Coordinates of C-alpha atoms and ligand atoms in Angstrom, one line a residue:
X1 CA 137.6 39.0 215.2
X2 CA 138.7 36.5 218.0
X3 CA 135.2 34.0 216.9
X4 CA 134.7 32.9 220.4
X5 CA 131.5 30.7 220.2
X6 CA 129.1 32.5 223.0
X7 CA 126.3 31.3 223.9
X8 CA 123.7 33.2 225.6
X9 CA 120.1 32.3 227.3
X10 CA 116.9 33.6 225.1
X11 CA 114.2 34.4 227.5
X12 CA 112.2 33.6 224.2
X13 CA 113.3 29.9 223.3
X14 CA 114.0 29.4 227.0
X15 CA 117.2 28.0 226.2
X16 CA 120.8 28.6 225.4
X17 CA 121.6 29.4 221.7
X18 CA 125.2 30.2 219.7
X19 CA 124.9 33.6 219.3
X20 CA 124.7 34.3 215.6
X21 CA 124.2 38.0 215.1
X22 CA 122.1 39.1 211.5
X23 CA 124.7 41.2 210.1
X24 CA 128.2 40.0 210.2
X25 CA 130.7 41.6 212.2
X26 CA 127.8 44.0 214.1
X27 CA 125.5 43.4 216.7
X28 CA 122.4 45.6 217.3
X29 CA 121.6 46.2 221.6
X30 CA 118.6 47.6 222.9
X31 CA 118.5 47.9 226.7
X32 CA 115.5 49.3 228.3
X33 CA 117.1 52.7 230.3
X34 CA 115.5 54.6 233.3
X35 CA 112.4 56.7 233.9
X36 CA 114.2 59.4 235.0
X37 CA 111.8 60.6 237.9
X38 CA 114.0 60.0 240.6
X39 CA 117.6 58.5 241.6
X40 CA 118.9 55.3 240.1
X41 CA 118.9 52.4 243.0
X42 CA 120.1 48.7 243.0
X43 CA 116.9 48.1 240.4
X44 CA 118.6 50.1 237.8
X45 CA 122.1 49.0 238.6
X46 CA 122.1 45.5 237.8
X47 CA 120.5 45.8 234.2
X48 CA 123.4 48.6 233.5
X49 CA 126.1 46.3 234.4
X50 CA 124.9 43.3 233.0
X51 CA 124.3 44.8 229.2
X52 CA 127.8 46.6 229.8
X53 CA 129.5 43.2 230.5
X54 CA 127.7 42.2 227.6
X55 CA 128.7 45.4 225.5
X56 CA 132.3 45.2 226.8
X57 CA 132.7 41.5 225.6
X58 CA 131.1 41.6 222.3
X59 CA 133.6 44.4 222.0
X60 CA 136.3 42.5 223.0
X61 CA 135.7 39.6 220.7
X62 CA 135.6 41.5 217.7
X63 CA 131.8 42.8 217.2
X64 CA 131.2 46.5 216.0
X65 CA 128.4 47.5 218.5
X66 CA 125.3 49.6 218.3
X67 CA 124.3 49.8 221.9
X68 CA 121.0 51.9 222.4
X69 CA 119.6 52.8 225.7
X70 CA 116.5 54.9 226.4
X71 CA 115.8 57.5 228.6
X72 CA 112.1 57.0 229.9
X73 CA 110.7 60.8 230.1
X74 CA 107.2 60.8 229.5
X75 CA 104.4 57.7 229.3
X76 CA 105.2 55.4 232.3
X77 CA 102.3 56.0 234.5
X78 CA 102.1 55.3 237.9
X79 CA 99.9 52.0 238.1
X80 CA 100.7 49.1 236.0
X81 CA 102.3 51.2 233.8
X82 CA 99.0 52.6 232.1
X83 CA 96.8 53.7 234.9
X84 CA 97.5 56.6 237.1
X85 CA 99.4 59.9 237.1
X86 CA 102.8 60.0 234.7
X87 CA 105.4 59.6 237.2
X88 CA 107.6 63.1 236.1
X89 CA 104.5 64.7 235.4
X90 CA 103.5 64.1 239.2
X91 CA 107.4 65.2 240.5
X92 CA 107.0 67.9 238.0
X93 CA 103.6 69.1 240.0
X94 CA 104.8 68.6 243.6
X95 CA 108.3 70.2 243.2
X96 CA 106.7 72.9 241.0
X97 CA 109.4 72.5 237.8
X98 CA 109.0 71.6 234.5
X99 CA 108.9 67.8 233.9
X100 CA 111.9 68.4 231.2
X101 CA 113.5 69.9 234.6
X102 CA 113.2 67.2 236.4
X103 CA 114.0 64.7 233.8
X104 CA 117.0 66.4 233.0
X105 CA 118.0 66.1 236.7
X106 CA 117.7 62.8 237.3
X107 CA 119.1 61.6 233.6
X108 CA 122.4 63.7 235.1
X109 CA 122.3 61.7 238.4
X110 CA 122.0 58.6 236.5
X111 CA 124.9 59.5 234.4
X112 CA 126.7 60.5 237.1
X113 CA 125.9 56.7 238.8
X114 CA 126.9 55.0 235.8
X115 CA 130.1 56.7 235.4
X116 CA 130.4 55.7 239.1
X117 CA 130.3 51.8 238.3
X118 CA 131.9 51.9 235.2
X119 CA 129.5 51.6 232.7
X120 CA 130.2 52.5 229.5
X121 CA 127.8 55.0 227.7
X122 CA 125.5 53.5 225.4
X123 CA 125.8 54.4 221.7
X124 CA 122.5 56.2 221.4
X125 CA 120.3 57.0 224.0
X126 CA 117.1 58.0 223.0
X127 CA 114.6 59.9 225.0
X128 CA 110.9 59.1 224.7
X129 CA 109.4 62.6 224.5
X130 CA 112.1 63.1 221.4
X131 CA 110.5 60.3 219.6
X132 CA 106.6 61.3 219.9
X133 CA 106.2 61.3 215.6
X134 CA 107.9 57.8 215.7
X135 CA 105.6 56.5 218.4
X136 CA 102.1 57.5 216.4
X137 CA 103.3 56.2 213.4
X138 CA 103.6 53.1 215.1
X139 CA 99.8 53.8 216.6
X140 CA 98.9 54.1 213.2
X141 CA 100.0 51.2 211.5
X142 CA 98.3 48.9 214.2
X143 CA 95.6 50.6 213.9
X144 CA 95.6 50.3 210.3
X145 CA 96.6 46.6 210.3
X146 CA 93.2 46.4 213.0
X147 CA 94.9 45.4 215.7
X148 CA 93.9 49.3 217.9
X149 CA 91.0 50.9 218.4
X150 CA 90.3 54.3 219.1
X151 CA 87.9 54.9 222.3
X152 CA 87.2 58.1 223.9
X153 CA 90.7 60.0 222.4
X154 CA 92.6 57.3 223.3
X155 CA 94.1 54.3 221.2
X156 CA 94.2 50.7 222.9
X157 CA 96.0 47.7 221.4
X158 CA 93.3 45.1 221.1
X159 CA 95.0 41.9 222.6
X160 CA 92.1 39.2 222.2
X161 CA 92.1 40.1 218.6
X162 CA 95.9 39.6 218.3
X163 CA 95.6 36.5 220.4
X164 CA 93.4 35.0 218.2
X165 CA 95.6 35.7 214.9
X166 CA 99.2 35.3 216.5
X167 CA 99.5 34.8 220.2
X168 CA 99.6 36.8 223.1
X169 CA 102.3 35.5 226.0
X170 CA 105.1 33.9 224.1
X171 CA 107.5 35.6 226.3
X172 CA 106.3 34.9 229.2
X173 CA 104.6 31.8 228.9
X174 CA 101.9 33.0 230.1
X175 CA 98.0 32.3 228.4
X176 CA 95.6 35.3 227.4
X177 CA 93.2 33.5 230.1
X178 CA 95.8 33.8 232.7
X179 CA 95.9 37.4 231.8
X180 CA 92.6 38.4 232.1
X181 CA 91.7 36.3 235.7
X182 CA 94.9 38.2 236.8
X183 CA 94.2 42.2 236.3
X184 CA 92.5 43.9 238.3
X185 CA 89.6 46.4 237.7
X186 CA 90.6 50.1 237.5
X187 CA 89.6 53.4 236.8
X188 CA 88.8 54.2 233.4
X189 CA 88.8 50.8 232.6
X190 CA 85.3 51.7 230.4
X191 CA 87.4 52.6 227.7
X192 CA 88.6 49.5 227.2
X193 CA 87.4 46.4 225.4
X194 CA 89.0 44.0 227.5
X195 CA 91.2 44.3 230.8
X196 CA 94.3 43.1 229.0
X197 CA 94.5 45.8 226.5
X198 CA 97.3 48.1 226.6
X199 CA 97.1 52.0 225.8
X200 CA 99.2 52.9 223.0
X201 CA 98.0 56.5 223.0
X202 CA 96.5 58.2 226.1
X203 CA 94.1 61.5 226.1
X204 CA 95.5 63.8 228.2
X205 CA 93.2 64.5 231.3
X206 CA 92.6 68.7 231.2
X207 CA 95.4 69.1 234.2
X208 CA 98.1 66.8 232.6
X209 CA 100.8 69.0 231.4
X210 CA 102.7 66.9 229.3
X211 CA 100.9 66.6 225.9
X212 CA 101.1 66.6 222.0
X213 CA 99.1 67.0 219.4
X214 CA 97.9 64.0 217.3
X215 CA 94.9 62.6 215.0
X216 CA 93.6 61.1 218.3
X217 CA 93.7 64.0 221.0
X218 CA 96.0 65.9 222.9
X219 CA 97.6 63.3 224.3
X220 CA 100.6 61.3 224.9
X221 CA 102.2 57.5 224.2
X222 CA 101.4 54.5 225.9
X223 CA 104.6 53.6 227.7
X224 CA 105.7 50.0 225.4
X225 CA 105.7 52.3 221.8
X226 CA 109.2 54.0 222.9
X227 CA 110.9 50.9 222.9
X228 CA 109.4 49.7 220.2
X229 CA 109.3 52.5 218.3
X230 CA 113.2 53.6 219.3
X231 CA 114.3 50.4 218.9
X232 CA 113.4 50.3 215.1
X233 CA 114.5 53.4 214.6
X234 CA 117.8 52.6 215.5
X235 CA 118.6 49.1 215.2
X236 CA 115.6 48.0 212.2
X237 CA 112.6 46.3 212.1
X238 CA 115.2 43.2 212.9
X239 CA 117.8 43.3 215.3
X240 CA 119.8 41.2 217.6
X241 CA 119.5 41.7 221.0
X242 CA 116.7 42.9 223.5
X243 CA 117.8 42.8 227.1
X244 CA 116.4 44.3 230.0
X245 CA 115.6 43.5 233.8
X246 CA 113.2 40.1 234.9
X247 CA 110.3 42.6 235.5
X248 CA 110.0 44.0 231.9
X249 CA 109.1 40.4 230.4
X250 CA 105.7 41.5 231.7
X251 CA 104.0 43.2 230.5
X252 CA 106.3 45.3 228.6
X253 CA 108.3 43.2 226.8
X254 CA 105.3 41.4 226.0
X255 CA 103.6 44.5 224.6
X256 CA 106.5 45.3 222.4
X257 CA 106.5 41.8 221.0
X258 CA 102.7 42.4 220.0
X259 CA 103.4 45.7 219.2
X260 CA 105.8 45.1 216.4
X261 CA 104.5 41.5 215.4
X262 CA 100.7 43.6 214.5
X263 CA 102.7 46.9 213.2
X264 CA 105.2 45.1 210.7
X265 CA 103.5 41.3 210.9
X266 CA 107.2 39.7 212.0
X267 CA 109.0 39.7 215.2
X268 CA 111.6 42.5 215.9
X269 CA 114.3 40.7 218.3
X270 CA 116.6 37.5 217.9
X271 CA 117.5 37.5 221.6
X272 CA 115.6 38.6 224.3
X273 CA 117.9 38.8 227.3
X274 CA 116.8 39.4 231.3
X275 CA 118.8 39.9 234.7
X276 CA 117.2 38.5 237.5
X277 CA 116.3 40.7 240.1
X278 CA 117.6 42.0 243.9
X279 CA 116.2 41.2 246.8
X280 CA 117.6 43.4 250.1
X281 CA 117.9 41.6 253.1
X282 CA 115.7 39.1 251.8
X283 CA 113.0 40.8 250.9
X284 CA 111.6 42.1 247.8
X285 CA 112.4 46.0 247.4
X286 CA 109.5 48.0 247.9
X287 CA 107.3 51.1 249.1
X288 CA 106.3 49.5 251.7
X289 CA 109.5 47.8 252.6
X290 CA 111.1 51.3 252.4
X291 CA 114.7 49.3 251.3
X292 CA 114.8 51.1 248.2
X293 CA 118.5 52.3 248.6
X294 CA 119.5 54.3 246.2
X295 CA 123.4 54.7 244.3
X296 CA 124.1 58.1 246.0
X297 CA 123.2 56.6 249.5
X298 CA 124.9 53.4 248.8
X299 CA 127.9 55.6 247.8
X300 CA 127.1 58.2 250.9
X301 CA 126.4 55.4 253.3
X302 CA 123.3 57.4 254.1
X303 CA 120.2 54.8 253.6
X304 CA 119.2 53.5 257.8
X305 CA 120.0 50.1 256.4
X306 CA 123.4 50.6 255.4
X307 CA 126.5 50.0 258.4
X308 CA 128.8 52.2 256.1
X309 CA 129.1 53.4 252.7
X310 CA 129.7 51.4 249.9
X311 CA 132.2 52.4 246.9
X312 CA 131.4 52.3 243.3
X313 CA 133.5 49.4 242.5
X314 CA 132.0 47.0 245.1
X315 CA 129.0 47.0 244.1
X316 CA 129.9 46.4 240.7
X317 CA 132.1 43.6 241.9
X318 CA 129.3 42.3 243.9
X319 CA 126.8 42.3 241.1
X320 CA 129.0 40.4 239.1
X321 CA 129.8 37.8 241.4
X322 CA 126.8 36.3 241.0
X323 CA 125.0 34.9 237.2
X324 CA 123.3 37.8 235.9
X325 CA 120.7 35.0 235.8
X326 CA 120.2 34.5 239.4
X327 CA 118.9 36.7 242.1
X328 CA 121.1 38.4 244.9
X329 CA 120.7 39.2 247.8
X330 CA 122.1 42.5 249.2
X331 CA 122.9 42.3 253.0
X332 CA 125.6 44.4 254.9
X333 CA 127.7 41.1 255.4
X334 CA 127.6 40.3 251.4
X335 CA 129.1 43.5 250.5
X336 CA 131.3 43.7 252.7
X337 CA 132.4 40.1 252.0
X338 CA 133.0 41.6 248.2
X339 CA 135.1 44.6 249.6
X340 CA 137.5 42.3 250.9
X341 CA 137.3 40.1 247.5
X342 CA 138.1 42.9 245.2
X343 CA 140.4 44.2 247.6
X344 CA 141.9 40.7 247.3
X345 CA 142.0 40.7 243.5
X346 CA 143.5 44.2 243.4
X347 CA 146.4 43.4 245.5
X348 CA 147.3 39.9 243.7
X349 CA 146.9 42.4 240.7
X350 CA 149.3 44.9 242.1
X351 CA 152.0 41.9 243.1
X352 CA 151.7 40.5 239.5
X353 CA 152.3 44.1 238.0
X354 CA 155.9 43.7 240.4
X355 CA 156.5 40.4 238.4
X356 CA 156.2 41.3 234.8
X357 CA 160.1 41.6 235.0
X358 CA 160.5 37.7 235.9
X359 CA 161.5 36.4 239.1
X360 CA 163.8 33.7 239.7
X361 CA 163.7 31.6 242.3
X362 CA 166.3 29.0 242.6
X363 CA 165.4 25.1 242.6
X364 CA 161.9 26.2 243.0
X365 CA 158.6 25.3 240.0
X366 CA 158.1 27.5 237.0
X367 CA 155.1 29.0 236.1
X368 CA 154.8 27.7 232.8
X369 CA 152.9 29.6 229.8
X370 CA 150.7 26.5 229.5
X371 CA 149.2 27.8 233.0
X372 CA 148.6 31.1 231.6
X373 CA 147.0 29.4 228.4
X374 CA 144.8 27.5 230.1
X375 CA 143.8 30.2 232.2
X376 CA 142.6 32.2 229.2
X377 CA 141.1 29.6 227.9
X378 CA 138.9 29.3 231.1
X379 CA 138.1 32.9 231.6
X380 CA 136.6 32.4 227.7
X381 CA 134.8 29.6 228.2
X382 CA 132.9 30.8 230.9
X383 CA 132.0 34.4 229.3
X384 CA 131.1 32.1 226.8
X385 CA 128.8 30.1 228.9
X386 CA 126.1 32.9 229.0
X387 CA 128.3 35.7 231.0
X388 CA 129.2 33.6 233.5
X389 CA 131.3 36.4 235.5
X390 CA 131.3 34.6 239.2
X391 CA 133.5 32.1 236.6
X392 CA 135.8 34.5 235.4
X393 CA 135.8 35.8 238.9
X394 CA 137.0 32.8 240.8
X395 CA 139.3 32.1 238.1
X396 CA 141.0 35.4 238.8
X397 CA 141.0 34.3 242.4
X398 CA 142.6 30.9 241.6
X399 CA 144.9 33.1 239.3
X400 CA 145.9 35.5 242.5
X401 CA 147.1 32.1 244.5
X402 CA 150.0 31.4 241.7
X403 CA 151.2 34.8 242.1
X404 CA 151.3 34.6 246.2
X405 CA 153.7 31.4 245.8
X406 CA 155.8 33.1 243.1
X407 CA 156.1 36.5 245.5
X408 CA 156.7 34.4 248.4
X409 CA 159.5 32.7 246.2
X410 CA 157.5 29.4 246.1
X411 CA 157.8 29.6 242.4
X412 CA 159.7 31.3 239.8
X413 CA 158.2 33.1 236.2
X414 CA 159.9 34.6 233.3
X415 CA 159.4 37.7 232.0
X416 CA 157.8 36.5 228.8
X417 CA 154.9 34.2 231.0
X418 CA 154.4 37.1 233.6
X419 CA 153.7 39.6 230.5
X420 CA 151.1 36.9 229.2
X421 CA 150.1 36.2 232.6
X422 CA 149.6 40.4 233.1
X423 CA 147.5 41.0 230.0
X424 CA 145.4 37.6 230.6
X425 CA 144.3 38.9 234.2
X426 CA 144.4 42.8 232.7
X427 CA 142.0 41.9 229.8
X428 CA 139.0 39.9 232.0
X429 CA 139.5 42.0 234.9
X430 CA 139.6 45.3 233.7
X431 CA 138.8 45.8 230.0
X432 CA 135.7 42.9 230.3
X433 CA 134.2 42.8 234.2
X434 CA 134.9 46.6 234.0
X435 CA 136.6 46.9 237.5
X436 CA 138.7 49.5 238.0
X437 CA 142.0 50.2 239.7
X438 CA 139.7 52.6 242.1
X439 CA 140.9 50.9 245.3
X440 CA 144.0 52.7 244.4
X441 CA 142.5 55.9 243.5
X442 CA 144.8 59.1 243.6
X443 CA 144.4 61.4 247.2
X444 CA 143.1 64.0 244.3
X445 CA 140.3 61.8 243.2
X446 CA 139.2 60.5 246.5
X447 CA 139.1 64.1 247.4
X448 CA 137.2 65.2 244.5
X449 CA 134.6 62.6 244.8
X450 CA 134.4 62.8 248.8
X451 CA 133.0 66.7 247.7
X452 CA 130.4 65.3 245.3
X453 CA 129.4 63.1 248.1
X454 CA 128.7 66.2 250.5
X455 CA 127.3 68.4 247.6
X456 CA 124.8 65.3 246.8
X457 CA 123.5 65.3 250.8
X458 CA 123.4 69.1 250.9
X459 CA 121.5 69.2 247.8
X460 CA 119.4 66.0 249.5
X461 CA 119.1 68.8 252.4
X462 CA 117.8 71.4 250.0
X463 CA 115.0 69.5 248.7
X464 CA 114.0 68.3 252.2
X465 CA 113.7 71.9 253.1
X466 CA 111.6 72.4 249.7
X467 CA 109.4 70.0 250.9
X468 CA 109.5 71.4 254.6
X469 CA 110.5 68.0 255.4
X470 CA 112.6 69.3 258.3
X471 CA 113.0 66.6 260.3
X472 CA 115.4 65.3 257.4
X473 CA 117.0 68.9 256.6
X474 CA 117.9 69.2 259.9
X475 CA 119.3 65.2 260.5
X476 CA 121.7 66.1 257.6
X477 CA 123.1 69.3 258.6
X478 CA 123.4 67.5 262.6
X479 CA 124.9 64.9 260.8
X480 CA 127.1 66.4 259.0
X481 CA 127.8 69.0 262.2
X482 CA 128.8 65.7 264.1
X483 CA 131.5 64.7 261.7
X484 CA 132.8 68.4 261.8
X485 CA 131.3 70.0 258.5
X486 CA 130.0 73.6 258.7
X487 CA 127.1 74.2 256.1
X488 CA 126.2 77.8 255.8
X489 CA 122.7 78.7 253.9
X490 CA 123.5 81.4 251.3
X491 CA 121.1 83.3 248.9
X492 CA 121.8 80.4 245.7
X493 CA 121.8 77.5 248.0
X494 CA 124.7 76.1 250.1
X495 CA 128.0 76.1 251.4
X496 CA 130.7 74.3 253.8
X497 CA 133.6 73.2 255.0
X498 CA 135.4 71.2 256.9
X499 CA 136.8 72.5 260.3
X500 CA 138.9 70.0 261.6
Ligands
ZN601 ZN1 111.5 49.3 227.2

């Protein structure tokens, strides 16, 4: 245990507090995890590398971990979260599979991205429609603590009623009255007593096909009782932290504050934790923007507002060059930008990997192990200030300007400060920002994943022809033509190669 004093922001206090986790030694983690209806895009990606830079440091100074992180596969409807069609159930319907089919798809891809940037696999990760027995028994005991009622099959949480005992909006500062002015009127809003209220059960409409059995109807969960319900499971009806992305605090991170406040009449989470969000070129990302760029095309270089592709390890980098706390901006010139910066950092990495034997350079400075002292020091005090990586980061920078004037014989080293000097800059770089050495990647590797790449936009292709979208099937295999690949249709699907 290295007892580095780290002090994080709490959405809830708005402020920064020492982190002082309830159990010595461990620290309970819930992260809110993907509905798994489609690929993973920038949306998903900064939450995952923000809680793994959190994970990864904890780690690092000495804390026994329980990271959980769910997998979203039933509940999360398609209008404000509790209106509408459930989103797999509607992917489910158009592609004609069974939601668990496409679930299972897209939780793969999502892996498959995360592996991608680096981030390390969560400890548990729960999926929703695993957890259906957990999620009534948490209808039930609000129900039976009078903060639900049961209307028409379904089971809303009463909000004015908890308001007026505890109080709705701590999180997000905002007012029950607020609330209310702000929601809009929606189908089957009848069932409710109030706009506000949240479904924590939903009767299941005669065509929806993903239902269950309870005391209520054949139904399913509201979407806020998973985390809630998970999160308990796993971590107690007290744990540490609760992080997830700016546009949970409302309403979901509100509904699982009232959730567990009315189910077990005290608060749930120490610290509640949210990255800001992304904004592409600008502008918010949106339907109607149609900038919601996906990982594979960011990795592909396939999305129209992309000038090239975009590896793994940049947009991690990029990510993390700015406080998980403000917003960024992706733009063509940004990333690139980062490309070079990593690239940057790798090669003053590579140089000071050269140096770890000691270089001597007559009548020239020494790099003295007080430098590399006080550049620990000042990688910890940042990570210790709330995460803050674009610290770390342009201490690394500063960090890659001593070993240019010791390579160019400017200054000389010993092997004892250049081994100090090699784990300081191994130890932020690599074991806590979770870069990699990618830019280096083997010939093997960069072939492997350059066939993943192709296999992901001919499987793109497939579903384009599965939804006669043939304008796109045929842009892809034109495409791909052009650069010199030859995809032959065969009876299970695809293949090519590369004539050149
Ligand atoms: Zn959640």
């Amino acid at each position: 245990m290295n007892n580095q004093p780290l002090l994080i922001y709490n959405t809830l206090s708005r402020q920064k507090e020492l982190f002082r986790p309830l159990h010595e030694g461990r620290v309970g983690m819930y992260v809110c995890g993907p509905t798994v209806y489609g690929d993973a895009h920038l949306g998903h990606a900064r939450p995952a590398i923000t809680f793994d830079l959190l994970f990864r440091y904890l780690q690092h100074i000495g804390y026994k971990v329980r990271y959980v992180r769910n997998i979203t596969d039933v509940g999360h409807l398609e209008h404000d979260a509790d209106e509408g069609e459930d989103k797999i159930a509607k992917k489910a319907r158009v592609e004609q599979l069974e939601p668990m089919e496409v679930a299972q798809y897209y939780t793969n891809r999502f892996h498959d991205a995360m592996a991608a940037l680096n981030c390390l696999p969560p400890s548990i990760e729960p999926h929703a429609t695993g957890h259906i027995i957990e999620q009534q028994q948490l209808v039930r005991q609000i129900l039976d603590h009078g903060y639900a009622y049961e209307s028409n099959g379904s089971v809303y949480f009463d909000v004015e009623k908890y308001d007026h005992d505890h109080h709705y909006g701590i999180l997000s500062g905002r007012s029950l009255e607020n609330i209310k002015d702000a929601s809009r009127e929606l189908s089957g809003v009848g069932e409710k007593k109030n706009q506000a209220d949240f479904a924590l059960w939903k009767k299941a409409q005669p065509e929806h096909i993903m239902r269950w059995p309870s005391p209520w109807s054949d139904g399913f969960p509201g979407w806020h009782c998973e985390c809630t319900a998970m999160g308990r499971k796993y971590l107690g009806e007290e744990f540490d932290i609760h992080g997830g992305g700016m546009d949970l605090v409302f309403p979901h991170h509100e509904c699982e504050i009232a959730q567990a406040v009315a189910s077990q009449g005290h608060q749930m989470v120490h610290y509640w934790m949210h990255n800001n969000m992304i904004t592409i070129d600008g502008k918010k990302m949106g339907k109607s923007y149609n900038n919601f760029i996906t990982l594979p095309e960011f990795f592909a270089g396939t999305h129209p507002l992309l000038t090239q592709a975009y590896t793994p390890m940049t947009i991690r980098f990029f990510i993390l060059q700015a406080h998980y706390r403000s917003t960024v901006d992706f733009g063509n010139d940004a990333l690139q930008a980062a490309e070079k910066g990593l690239a940057r950092l790798m090669d003053g990495w590579k140089l000071l990997q050269r140096l770890q034997e000691g270089q001597k350079t007559k009548g020239q400075p020494q790099v003295e192990m007080k430098y590399v002292d006080d550049l620990r020091q000042q990688c910890y005090d940042a990570m210790n200030d709330d995460l803050n990586s674009p610290q770390v980061i342009s201490a690394l920078f500063d960090a890659c300007r001593i070993i240019n004037t010791v390579n160019d014989h400017k200054a000389s080293i010993t092997a004892e400060v250049a081994q100090a000097f090699a784990d300081v800059f191994r130890t932020f770089a690599f074991d806590i920002l979770g870069l990699t050495e990618n830019s280096g990647a083997s010939n093997k590797e960069r072939e492997e994943a350059f066939g993943h790449v192709v296999d992901m936009l001919l499987e793109q292709r497939m579903q384009a022809k599965a939804e006669k979208n043939w304008a796109l099937s045929d842009k892809i295999r034109n495409d791909l033509a052009a650069l010199g690949f030859e995809v032959k249709d065969t009876p299970d699907g695809f293949a090519w190669s590369l004539n050149k």
